[in-house]
Coordinates of C-alpha atoms and ligand atoms in Angstrom, one line a residue:
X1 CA 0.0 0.0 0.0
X2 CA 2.7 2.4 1.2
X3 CA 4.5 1.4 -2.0
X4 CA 1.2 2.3 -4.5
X5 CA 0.8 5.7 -2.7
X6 CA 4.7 6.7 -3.5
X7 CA 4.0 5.8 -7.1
X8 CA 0.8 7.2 -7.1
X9 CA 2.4 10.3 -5.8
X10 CA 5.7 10.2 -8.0
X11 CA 3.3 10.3 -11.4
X12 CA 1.5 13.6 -10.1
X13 CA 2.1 17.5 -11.1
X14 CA -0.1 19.8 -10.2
X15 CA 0.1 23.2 -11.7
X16 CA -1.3 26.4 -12.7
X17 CA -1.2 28.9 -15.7
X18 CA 0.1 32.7 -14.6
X19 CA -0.4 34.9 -17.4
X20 CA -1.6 38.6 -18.4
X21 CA -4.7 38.8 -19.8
X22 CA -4.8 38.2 -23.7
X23 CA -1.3 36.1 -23.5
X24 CA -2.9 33.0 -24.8
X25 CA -4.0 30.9 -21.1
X26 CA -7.3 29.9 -22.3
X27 CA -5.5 28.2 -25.5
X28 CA -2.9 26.9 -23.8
X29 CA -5.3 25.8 -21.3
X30 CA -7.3 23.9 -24.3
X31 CA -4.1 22.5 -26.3
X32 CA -3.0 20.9 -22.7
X33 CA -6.4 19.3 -22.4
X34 CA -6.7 18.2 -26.0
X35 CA -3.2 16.7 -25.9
X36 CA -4.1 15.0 -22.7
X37 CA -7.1 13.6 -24.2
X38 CA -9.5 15.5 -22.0
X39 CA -11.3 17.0 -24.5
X40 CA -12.0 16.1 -27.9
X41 CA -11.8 19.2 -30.4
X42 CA -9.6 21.9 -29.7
X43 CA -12.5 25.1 -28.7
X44 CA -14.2 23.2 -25.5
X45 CA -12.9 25.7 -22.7
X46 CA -14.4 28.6 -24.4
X47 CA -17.4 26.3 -25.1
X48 CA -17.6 25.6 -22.0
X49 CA -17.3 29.3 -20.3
X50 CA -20.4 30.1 -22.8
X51 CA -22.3 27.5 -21.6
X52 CA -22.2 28.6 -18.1
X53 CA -22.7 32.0 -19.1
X54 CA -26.0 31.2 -20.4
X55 CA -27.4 28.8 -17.6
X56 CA -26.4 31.0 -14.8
X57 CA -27.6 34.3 -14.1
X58 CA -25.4 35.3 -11.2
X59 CA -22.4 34.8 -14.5
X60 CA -24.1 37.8 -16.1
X61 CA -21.2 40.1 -14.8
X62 CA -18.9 37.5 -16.5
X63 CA -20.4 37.7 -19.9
X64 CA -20.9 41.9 -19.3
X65 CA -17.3 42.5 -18.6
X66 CA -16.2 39.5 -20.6
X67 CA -13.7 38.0 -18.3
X68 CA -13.6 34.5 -16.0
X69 CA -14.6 35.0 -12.9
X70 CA -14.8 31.4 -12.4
X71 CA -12.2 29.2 -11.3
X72 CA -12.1 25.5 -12.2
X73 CA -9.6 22.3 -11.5
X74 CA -8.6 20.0 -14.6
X75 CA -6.7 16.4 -14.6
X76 CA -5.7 14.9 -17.7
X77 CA -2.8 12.1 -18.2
X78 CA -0.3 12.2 -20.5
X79 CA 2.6 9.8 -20.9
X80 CA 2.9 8.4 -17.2
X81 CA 1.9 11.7 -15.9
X82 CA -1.1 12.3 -14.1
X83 CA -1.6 16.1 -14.4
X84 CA -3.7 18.2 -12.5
X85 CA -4.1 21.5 -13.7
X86 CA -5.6 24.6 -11.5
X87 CA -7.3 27.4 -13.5
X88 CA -7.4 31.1 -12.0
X89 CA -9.4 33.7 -13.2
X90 CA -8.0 36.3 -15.8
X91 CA -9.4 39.4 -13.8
X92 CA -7.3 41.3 -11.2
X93 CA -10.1 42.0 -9.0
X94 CA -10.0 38.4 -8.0
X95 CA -6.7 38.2 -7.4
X96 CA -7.3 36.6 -3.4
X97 CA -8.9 33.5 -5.5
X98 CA -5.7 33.4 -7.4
X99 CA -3.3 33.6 -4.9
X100 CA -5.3 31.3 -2.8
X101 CA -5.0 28.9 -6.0
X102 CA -1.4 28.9 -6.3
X103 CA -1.2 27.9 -2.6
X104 CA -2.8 24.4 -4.0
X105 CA 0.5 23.9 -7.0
X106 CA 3.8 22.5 -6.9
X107 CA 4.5 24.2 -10.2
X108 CA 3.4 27.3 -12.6
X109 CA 3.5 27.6 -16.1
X110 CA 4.2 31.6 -17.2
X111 CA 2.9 32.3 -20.2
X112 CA 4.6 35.3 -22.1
X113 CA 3.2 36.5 -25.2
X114 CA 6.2 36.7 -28.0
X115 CA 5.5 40.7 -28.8
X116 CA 4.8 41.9 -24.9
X117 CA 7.0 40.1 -22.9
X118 CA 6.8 40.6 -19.3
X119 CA 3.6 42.4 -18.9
X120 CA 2.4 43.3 -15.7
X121 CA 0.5 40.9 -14.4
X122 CA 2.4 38.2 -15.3
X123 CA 5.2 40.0 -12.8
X124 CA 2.7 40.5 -10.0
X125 CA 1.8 36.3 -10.5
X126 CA 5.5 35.8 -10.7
X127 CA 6.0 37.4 -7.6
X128 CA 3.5 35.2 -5.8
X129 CA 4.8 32.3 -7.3
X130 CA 8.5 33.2 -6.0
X131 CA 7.0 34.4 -2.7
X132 CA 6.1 30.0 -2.1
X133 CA 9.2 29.3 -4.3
X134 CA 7.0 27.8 -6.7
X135 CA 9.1 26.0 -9.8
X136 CA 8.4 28.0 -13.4
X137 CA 8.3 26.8 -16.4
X138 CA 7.9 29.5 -19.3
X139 CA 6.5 29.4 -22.4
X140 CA 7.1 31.9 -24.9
X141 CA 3.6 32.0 -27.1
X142 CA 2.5 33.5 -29.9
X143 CA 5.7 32.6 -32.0
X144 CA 3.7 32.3 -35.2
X145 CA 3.1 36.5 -35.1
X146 CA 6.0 39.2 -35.3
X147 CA 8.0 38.7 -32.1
X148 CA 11.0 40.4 -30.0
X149 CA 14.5 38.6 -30.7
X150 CA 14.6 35.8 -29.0
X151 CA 17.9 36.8 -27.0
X152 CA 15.8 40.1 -25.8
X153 CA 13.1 38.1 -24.7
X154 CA 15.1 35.8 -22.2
X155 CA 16.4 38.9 -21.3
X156 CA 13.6 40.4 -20.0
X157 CA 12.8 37.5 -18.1
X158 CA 16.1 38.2 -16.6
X159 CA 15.8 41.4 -15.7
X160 CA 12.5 42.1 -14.9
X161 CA 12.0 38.8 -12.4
X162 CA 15.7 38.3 -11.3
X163 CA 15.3 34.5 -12.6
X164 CA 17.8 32.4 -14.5
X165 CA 16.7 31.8 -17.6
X166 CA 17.6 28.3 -19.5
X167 CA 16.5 28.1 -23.2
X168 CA 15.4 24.0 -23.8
X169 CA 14.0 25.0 -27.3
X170 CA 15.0 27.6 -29.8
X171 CA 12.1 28.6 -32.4
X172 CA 12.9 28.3 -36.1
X173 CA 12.0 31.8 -37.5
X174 CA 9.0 33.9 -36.3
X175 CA 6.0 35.6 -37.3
X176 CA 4.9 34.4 -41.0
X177 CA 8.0 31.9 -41.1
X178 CA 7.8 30.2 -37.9
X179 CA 8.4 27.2 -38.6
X180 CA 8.7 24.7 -35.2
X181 CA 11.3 24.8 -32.5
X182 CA 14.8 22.9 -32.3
X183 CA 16.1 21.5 -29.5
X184 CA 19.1 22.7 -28.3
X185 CA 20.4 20.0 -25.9
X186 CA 18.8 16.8 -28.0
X187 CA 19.5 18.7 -31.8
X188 CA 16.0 17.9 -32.9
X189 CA 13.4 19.6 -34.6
X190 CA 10.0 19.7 -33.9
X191 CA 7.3 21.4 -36.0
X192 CA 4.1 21.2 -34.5
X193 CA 1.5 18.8 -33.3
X194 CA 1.8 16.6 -36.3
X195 CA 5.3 15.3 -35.4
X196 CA 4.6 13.2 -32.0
X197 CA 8.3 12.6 -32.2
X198 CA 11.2 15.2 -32.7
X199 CA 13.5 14.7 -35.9
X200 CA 16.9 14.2 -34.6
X201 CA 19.3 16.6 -36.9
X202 CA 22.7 17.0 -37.6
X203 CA 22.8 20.3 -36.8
X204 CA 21.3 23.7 -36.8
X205 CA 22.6 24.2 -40.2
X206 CA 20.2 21.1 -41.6
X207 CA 17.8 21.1 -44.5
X208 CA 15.6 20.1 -41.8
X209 CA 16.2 22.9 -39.3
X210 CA 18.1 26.1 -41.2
X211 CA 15.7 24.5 -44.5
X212 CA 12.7 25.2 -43.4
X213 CA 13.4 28.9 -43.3
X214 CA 13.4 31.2 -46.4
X215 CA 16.9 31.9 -47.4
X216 CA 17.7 34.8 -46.2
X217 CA 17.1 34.1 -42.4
X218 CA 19.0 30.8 -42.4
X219 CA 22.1 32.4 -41.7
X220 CA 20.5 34.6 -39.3
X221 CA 19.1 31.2 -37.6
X222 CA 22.3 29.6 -37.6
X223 CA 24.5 32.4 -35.6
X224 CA 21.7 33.0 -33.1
X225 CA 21.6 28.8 -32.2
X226 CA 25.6 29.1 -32.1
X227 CA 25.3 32.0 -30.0
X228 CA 22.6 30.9 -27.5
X229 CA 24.8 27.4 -27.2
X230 CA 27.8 29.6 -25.6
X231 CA 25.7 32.1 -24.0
X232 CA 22.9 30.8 -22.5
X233 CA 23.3 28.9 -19.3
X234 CA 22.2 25.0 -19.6
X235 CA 19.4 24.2 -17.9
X236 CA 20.6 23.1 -13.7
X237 CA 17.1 21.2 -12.4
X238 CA 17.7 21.7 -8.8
X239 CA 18.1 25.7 -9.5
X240 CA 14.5 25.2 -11.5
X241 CA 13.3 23.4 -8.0
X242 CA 14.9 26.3 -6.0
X243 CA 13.2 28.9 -8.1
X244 CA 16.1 30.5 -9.5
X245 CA 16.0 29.1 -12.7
X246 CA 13.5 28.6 -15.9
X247 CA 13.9 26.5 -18.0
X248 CA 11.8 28.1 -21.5
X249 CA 9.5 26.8 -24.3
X250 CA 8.7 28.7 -27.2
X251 CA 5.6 28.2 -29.5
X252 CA 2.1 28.7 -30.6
X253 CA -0.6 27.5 -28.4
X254 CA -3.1 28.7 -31.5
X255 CA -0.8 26.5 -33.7
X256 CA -0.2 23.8 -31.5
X257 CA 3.6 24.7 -31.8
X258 CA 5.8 23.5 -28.4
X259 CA 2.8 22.7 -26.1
X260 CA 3.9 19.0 -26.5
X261 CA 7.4 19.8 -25.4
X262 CA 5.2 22.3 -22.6
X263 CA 4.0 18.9 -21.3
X264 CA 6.8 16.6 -21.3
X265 CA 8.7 19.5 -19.3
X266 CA 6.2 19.1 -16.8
X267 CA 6.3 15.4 -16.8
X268 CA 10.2 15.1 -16.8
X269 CA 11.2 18.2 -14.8
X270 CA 7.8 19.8 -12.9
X271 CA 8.0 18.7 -8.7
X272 CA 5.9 15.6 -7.6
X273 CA 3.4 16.8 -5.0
X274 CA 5.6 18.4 -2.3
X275 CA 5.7 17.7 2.0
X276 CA 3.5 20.0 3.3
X277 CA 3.9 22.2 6.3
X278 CA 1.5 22.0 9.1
X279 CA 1.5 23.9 12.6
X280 CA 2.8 21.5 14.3
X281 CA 5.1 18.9 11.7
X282 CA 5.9 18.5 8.5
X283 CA 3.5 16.2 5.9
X284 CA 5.0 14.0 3.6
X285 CA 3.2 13.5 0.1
X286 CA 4.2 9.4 0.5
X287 CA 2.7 9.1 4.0
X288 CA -0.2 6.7 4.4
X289 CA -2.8 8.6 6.7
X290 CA -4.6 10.9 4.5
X291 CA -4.4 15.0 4.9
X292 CA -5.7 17.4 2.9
X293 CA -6.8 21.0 3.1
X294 CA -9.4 23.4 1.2
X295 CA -8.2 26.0 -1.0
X296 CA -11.0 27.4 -2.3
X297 CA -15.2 26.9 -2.6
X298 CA -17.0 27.6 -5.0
X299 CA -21.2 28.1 -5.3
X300 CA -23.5 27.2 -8.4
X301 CA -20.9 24.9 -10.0
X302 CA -24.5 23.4 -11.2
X303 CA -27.0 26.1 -11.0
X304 CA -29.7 23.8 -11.4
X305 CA -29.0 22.2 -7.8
X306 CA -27.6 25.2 -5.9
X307 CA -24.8 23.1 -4.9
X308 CA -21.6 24.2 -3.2
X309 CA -18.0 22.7 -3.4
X310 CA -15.4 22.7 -1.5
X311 CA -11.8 22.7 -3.8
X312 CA -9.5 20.1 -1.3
X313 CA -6.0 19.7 -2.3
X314 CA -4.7 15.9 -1.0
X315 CA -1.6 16.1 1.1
X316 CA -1.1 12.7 1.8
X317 CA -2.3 9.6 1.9
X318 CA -5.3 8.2 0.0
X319 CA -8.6 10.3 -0.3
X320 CA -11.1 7.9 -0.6
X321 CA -14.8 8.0 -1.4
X322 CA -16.6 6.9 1.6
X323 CA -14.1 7.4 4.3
X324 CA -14.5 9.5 7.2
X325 CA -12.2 12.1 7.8
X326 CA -12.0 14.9 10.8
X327 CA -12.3 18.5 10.2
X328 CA -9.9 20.0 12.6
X329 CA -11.6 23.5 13.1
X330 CA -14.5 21.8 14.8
X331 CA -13.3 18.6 15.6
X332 CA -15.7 16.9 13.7
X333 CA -16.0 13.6 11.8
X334 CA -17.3 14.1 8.4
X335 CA -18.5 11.5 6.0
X336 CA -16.2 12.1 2.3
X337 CA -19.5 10.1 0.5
X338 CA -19.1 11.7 -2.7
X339 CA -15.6 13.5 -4.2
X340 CA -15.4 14.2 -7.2
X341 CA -12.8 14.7 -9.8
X342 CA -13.1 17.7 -12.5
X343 CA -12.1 16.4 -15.8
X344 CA -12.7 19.4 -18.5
X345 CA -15.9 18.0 -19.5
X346 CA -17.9 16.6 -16.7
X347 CA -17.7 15.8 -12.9
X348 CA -17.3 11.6 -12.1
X349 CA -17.4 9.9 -9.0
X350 CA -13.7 9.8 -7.9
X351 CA -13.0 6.5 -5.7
X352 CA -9.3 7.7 -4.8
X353 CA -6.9 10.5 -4.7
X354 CA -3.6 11.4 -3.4
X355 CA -1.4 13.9 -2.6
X356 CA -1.5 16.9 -5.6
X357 CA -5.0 15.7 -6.7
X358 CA -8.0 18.3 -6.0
X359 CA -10.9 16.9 -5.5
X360 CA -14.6 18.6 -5.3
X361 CA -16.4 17.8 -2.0
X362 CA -20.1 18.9 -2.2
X363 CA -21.2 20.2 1.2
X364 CA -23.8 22.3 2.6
X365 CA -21.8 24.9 4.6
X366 CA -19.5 22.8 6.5
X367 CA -16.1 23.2 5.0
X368 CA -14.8 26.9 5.0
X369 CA -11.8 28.0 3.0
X370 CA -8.6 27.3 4.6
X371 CA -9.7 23.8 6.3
X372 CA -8.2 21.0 7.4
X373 CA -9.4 17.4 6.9
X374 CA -7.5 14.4 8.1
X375 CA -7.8 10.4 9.0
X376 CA -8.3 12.2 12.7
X377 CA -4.9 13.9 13.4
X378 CA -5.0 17.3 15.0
X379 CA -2.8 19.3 12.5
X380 CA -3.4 22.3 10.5
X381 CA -2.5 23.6 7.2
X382 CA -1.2 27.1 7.1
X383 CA -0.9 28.9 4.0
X384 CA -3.9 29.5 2.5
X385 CA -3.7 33.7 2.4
X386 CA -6.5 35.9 3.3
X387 CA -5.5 39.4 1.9
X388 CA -6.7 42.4 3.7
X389 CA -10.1 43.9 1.6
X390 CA -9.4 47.3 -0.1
X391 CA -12.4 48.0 -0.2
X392 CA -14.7 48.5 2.6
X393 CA -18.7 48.6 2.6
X394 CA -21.8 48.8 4.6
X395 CA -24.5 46.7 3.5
X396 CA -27.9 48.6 3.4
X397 CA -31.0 46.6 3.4
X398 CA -34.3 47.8 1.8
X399 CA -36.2 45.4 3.3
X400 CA -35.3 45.6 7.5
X401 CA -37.7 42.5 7.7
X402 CA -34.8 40.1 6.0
X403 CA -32.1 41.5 8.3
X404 CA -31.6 37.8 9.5
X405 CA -31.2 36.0 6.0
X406 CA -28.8 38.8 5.3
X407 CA -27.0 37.9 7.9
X408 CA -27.0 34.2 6.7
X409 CA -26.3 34.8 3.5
X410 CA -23.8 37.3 3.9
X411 CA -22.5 34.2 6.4
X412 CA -22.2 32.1 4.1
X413 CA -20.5 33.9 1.4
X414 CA -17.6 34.9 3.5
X415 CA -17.0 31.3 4.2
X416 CA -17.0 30.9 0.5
X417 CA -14.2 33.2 -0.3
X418 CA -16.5 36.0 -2.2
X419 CA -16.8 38.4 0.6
X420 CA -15.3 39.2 3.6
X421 CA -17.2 40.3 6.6
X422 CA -16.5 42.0 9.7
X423 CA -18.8 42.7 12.4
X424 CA -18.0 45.5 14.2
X425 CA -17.6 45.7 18.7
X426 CA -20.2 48.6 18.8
X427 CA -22.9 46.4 17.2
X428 CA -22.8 48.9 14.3
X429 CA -24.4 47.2 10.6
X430 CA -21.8 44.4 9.4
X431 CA -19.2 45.4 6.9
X432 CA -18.1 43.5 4.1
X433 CA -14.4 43.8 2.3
X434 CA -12.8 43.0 -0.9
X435 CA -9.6 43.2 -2.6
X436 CA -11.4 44.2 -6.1
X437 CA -14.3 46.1 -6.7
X438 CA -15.8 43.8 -9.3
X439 CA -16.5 41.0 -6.4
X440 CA -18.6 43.9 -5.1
X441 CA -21.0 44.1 -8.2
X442 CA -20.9 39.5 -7.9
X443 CA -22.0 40.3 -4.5
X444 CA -24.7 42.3 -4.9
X445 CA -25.9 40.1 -8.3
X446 CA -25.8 37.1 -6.4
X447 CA -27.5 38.6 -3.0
X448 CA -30.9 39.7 -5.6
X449 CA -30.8 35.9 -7.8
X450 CA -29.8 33.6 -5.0
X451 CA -31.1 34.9 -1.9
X452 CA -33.6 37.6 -3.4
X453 CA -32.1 40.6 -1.4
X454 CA -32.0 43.9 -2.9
X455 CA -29.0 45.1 -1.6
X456 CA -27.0 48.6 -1.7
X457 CA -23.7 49.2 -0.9
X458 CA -22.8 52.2 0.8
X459 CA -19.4 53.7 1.8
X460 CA -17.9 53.1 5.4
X461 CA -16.0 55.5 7.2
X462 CA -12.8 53.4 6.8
X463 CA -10.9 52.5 4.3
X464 CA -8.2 50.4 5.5
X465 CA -8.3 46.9 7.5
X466 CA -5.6 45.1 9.2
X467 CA -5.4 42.0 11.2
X468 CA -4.3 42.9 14.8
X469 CA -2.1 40.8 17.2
X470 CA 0.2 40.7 20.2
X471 CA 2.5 38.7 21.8
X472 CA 0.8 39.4 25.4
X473 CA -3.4 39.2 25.4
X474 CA -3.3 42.5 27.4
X475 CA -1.9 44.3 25.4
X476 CA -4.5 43.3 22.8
X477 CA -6.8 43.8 25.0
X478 CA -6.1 47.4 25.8
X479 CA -5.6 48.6 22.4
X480 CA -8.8 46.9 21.9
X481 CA -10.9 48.6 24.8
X482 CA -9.2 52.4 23.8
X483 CA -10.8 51.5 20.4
X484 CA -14.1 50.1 20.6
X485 CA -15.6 52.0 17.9
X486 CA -12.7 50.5 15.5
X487 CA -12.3 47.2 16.0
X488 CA -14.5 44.6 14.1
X489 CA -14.4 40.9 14.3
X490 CA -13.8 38.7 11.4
X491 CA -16.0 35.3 10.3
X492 CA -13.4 33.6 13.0
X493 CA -13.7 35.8 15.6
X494 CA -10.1 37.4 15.3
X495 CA -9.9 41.0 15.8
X496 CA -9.1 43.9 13.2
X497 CA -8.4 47.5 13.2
X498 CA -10.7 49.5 10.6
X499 CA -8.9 53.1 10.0
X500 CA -10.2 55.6 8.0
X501 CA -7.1 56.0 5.8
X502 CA -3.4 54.7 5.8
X503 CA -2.3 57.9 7.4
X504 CA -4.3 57.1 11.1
X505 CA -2.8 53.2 10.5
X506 CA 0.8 54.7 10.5
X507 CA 0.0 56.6 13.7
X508 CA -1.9 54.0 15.5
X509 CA 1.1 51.7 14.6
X510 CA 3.7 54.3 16.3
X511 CA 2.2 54.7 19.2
X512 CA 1.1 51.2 19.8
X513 CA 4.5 49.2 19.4
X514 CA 3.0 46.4 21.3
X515 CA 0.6 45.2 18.5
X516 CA 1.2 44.1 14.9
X517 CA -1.1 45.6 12.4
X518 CA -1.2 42.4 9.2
X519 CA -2.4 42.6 5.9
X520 CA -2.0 39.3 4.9
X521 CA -3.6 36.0 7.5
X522 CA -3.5 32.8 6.9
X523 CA -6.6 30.8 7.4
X524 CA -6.8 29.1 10.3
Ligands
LIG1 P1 -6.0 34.6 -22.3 O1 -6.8 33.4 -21.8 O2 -4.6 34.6 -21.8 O3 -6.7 35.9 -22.1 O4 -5.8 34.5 -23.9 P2 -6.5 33.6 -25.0 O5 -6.1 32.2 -25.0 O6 -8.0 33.9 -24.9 O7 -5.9 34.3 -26.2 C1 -6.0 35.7 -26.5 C2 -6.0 35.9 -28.0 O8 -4.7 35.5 -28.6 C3 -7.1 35.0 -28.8 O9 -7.5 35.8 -29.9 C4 -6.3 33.8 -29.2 O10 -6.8 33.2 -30.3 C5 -4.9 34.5 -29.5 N1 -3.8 33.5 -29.4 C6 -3.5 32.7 -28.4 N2 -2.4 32.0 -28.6 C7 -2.0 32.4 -29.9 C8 -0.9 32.0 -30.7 O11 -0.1 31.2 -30.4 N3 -0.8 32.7 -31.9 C9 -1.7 33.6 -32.3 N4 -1.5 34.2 -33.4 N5 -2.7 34.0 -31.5 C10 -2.9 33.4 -30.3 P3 -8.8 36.6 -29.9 O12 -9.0 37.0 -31.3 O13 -8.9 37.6 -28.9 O14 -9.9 35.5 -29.5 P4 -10.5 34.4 -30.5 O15 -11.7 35.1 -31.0 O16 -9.5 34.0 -31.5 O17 -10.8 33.3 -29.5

């Protein structure tokens, strides 16, 4: 048994896709899944985003604004590779789902389009990514368009990230005569999805490299391989594990140009599913007593059965369908009767996972973001972030007869992720926070369709909201007591400081050395 679960776990790779908006995810995402045999015709993901669009009305922000605000989990198998692929929504203002997401991978996959290069949100990802010292692979897309050299491209990534760069595949040509990629370690060409296989060559200088270029950029071709062969540093994996190094692809998602070589990287380079920290000991992936902890939940997967799931990333161990695991926040058994695997198409009926698999547990309320399920040890995961909100409101209520369900609902969708909520010491209204204004306008759509409550948002007096703690209670307490009208408690009954701007945070933090003032908490 102990010996399935370490190959179980050895053929697993969970990742995710960081990318700035237009850079080509979505394609990628869809070439992965078609390669994987997931999906049967290139197109689906977009298919499938439509399709939502149209049964649910709470997506009707989605399809106005045109962006993704949902978040989904994919696993396809290629070669001996199980691969479990985490998808993040395009849009900024849900960055706190993002970030949560990439606290579920072992591995990221940058996405750079050819022309841009480093774009800013693919820096702000990168940063996150380097923050958990999360391997990176990068793939340079969107060869088949004009593109920057090649040479100014890798050094961007340089410079802008502070990250080794290693080429593994040179493209042949660009723009109207990009023509496949050769591979500067194995001198082989590959064109494209038509050859499964790359075409070992002589050399650059080949009819089958240099020759399938017009004749005036052969040359060209030729000098830059030469080049990048004394140059460019060779690819060192355990700098790539340490997050110092990249190894990069380049290609044409639209094309199917380098997403094959995109996949055996993962396979042959990307991290098995890592030990994982708890409070109290470390977690090994091979162990046999199953762990696991929930990233991230998500409402109206199905809008036809108001069902909720909560996103659990496996630890250790074996999730299987049926058992009964402990949810350490309350202490709790709870019966695992149906997980559920996302493939791109449909939901099935997973009977096992292991460590690096995400699996969908439907529930009605029980499992909050950031929990902890296990065969009955008491250990938490840390390191699911909760970000500060930006942006602080007061709920007003036409209808003072539906106070309560407010309350419930409003409940409810804090334990979800969407909101957070914050009641304050003074029995004042609640207040609800966000890092982007758009999860204000989902807020409010889903408050009228779901829970029929017409809603308005009105400003608060503060704009600012930080975590408080001290090392000794009284202190806490007494900063506390001199600021009654100030304090609010969150959805797990930890204190925060609401200021009215950054200015009155900077002075409260002078004069109280005592306490520390956090934007960032992990869930508990
Ligand atoms: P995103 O999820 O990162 O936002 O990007 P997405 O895949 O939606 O791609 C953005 C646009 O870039 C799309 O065009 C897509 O077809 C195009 N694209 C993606 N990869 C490549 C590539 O390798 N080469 C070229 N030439 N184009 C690429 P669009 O016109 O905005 O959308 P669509 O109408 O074609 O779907």
């Amino acid at each position: 048994m102990a010996e399935d679960i370490a190959k179980a776990v050895a053929r697993r790779r969970t990742f995710a896709i960081i990318a700035h908006p237009d850079a080509g995810k979505t394609t990628l995402t869809e070439k992965l899944l078609l390669f994987g045999g997931a999906i049967q015709l290139a197109g689906e993901v977009k298919a499938k985003k439509d399709r939502i669009q149209t049964r649910s009305d709470w997506m009707k922000i989605e399809r106005e604004r045109g962006i993704s605000v949902v978040t989904s989990v994919m696993t396809f198998e290629y070669g001996d590779n199980v691969f479990n692929l985490l998808d993040t929504p395009g849009h900024e203002d849900f960055a706190d789902d993002t970030y949560r997401t990439l606290s579920a991978v072992d591995s990221a996959v940058m996405v750079i389009d050819a022309a841009k290069g480093i774009e800013p949100r693919t820096l702000k990802l990168f940063e996150v990514c380097r923050l958990r010292d999360i391997p990176i692979i990068t793939f340079v897309n969107k060869m088949d368009r004009e593109a920057r050299n090649t040479f100014e491209i890798l050094d961007e990534i340089e410079e802008k990230l502070a990250l080794d760069t290693a080429p593994i595949t040179w493209p042949i040509g660009q723009g109207k005569t990009f023509a496949g990629t050769y591979h500067l370690a194995q001198n082989a060409v590959r064109r494209g999805d038509a050859e499964a296989e790359r075409t070992p060559v002589h050399g650059p200088d080949s009819n089958r490299a240099a020759g399938l270029l017009p004749d005036n950029e052969r040359e060209n071709f030729i000098e830059e391989l030469e080049l990048a062969r004394e140059a460019c540093r060779p690819f060192d994996h355990d700098a790539f594990l340490e997050g110092h190094m990249t190894p990069v692809y380049f290609g044409s998602a639209l094309r199917n140009y380098g997403v094959r070589d995109l996949i055996e990287a993962l396979g042959a380079y990307g991290p098995p599913p890592r030990d994982q920290e708890a409070d109290t000991r470390k977690v090994e992936a091979t162990e046999e007593k199953m762990t696991s902890f929930v990233f991230k939940i998500q409402a109206n997967m199905d809008p036809n059965h108001r069902d909720r799931i909560a996103f659990v990333r496996v630890c250790s161990g074996e999730l299987k369908r049926g058992m009964k695991a402990k949810l350490v926040r309350t202490g709790k058994p709870m019966s695992l009767s149906a997980p559920q695997f996302f493939f791109a198409r449909s939901r099935i009926t997973a009977d096992e996972a292991y460590a690096g698999d995400v699996v969908g547990i439907p529930n009605h309320g029980t499992l909050r973001i950031g929990d902890t399920l296990t065969e009955g040890e008491a250990i938490l995961f840390r390191g699911v972030p909760n970000f500060a909100p930006e942006i602080l409101r007061r709920v007003r209520l036409g209808d003072a007869m539906k106070a309560k369900k407010l309350k419930e609902a409003l409940h409810q969708m804090a334990e979800e992720g969407v909101v957070q909520l914050f009641s304050p010491e003074d029995g004042s209204p609640a207040i609800v926070g966000v890092v982007g204004a758009l999860q204000i306008d989902v807020l409010k759509e889903r408050l009228s369709v779901e829970y029929t409550l017409p809603v308005d948002f009105e400003m608060a007096r503060f704009s600012v909201c930080r975590w408080i703690e001290a090392d000794d209670p009284a202190d806490l307490q007494r900063f506390v007591e001199s600021h009654r009208g100030d304090i609010a408690r969150d959805l797990d009954n930890d204190p925060v400081f609401l200021a009215q701007h950054e200015f009155s945070l900077n002075y409260e933090a002078e004069r109280w050395k005592a306490i520390r003032f956090k934007a960032v908490k992990d869930y508990q």
